[in-house]
């Protein structure tokens, strides 16, 4: 059948693979794989592969829930295939429910772990591998939203990406991670998310989770102020009656009140115990009163946290981007660790290196 018998393609592909990923895996493919069929190249590869196999079923809910499909999934799972539970949501047609292919980032993370577990991936540096095993960490992420009325809020430009990267890297290093978040980004695998919206909600969630934590990282952009009053109905353009009885079309004034400083509250609450380790972020722009770094140092002293990650922000810097440039400051040290421009995952890795040192 083959002219060069040392190179049998339908066998070689599976034999040489470090990982086989079937995404999407249809109901039909799951059935054929479960019964060991080998009538095309993909099923040939699955029969010859001895490496980890990841399958991500994606199909309509009825097909996924059918006992035949569920039995096939059980069979494959028993044989060591990593079958990723499908996401729930809008399917190809108008229907929605379980059966969606999980987001690529989530599948990527699962594949990365399978490769790491099997020893095929470049191992994490020895200092980082499992460095946070047994540690409980809390990360806050995203910008808070302070409601004015049912349709409007005061917000800021934080996307939450840096906080998610911190959570992802901590989980990859073995920590138990709680992510207190205002952001709708996909929650990294192995991370527990606590959704919040306002600074007050974030404060109570972070405080509750911090009680059991070894580390708290405040990567969220917390609003310093919130509207003093919440209007239960939509504020209209004509929001009142003028002195002469006509509709008042002047702009309404919005009174603000201060929000609690969550970070400073954590430092105060731990007293002299030094636990948990508290990490702050500082979004700074240089101005007439000082450089980005000078503002950072002053903030570290003012907040009393252990580590302050200072990043320079501006219209084109940091917000929503995948890359970041930061300066990491430590309480009681003059040294500055400059990181970047680097991916937010690389920045997260550098921050966890510093924190691991403190732990
Ligand atoms: N922070 C907080 N609670 C607030 C405001 C900020 O916990 N109400 C945290 C942020 O999560 C971040 C750090 O404090 O980790 C610094 O935030 P930043 O807004 O830069 O500091 P502020 O104290 O608000 O100082 P500034 O006057 O520069 O806004």
Coordinates of N, CA, C and O in Angstrom, one line a residue, residues 1 28 30 41 54 77 81 83 88 99 103 122 129 165 171 180 191 204 208 214-215 250 265-266 318 320 340 355:
X1 N 0.8 -1.2 0.0 CA 0.0 0.0 0.0 C 0.9 1.3 0.0 O 0.5 2.3 -0.6
X28 N -20.8 12.2 16.4 CA -20.4 11.1 15.5 C -18.9 10.7 15.8 O -18.6 9.5 15.9
X30 N -17.3 11.2 18.6 CA -17.2 10.5 19.9 C -17.6 9.1 19.8 O -17.0 8.2 20.4
X41 N -8.5 9.3 8.6 CA -7.2 9.6 9.1 C -7.3 10.0 10.6 O -6.4 9.6 11.4
X54 N -7.2 15.2 24.1 CA -8.2 16.1 24.6 C -9.3 16.2 23.6 O -9.0 16.4 22.4
X77 N -13.6 8.7 28.6 CA -13.0 9.2 29.9 C -12.3 8.1 30.6 O -11.2 8.3 31.1
X81 N -9.0 9.6 28.1 CA -9.2 10.8 27.2 C -9.7 12.0 28.1 O -10.6 11.8 29.0
X83 N -12.0 14.7 28.3 CA -13.2 15.2 27.6 C -13.6 16.5 28.3 O -13.9 16.5 29.5
X88 N -22.0 26.5 28.1 CA -23.4 26.6 27.9 C -23.7 28.0 27.2 O -23.0 28.9 27.5
X99 N -23.4 22.7 25.1 CA -23.1 22.1 23.8 C -22.1 23.1 23.0 O -21.6 22.7 22.0
X103 N -14.2 28.5 25.0 CA -13.4 29.5 24.3 C -12.0 28.9 24.0 O -11.5 28.1 24.8
X122 N 7.8 22.3 27.6 CA 9.0 22.8 28.3 C 8.5 23.1 29.8 O 7.5 23.8 30.0
X129 N 7.6 26.4 39.4 CA 6.7 25.2 39.4 C 6.1 24.9 40.8 O 6.9 24.7 41.7
X165 N -4.8 37.7 34.3 CA -3.5 37.1 34.1 C -2.9 36.7 35.4 O -2.3 35.6 35.5
X171 N -2.9 30.2 39.5 CA -3.5 28.9 39.4 C -2.5 27.9 38.8 O -2.4 26.7 39.3
X180 N -12.1 38.2 42.4 CA -13.3 39.1 42.7 C -13.3 40.1 41.5 O -12.4 40.9 41.4
X191 N -10.0 28.6 38.5 CA -10.1 29.8 39.3 C -11.6 30.0 39.7 O -12.5 29.8 38.9
X204 N -16.7 44.2 50.4 CA -17.2 43.1 51.3 C -16.7 41.7 50.7 O -16.4 40.8 51.5
X208 N -14.2 39.3 52.9 CA -14.6 38.0 53.3 C -13.6 36.9 52.9 O -13.2 36.0 53.6
X214 N -3.6 33.8 51.9 CA -2.2 34.1 52.2 C -1.7 35.4 51.4 O -0.8 36.0 51.9
X215 N -2.4 35.7 50.3 CA -2.0 36.8 49.5 C -3.3 37.5 49.0 O -4.2 36.8 48.6
X250 N -31.6 72.5 32.6 CA -30.2 72.6 33.0 C -29.6 71.3 33.3 O -30.3 70.3 33.6
X265 N -7.7 49.3 53.9 CA -8.5 48.6 54.9 C -7.9 47.2 55.2 O -7.9 46.8 56.3
X266 N -7.4 46.6 54.1 CA -6.8 45.2 54.3 C -5.5 45.3 55.1 O -5.3 44.5 56.0
X318 N -1.6 50.7 28.3 CA -2.1 49.8 29.3 C -3.5 49.3 29.1 O -3.8 48.1 29.0
X320 N -6.9 47.8 28.3 CA -7.4 47.0 27.3 C -6.3 46.3 26.4 O -6.6 45.5 25.6
X340 N 8.9 44.6 31.3 CA 8.2 44.9 30.1 C 9.0 45.9 29.2 O 10.1 46.3 29.6
X355 N 6.2 38.0 45.1 CA 5.4 37.6 46.2 C 5.9 36.3 46.9 O 5.9 36.1 48.1

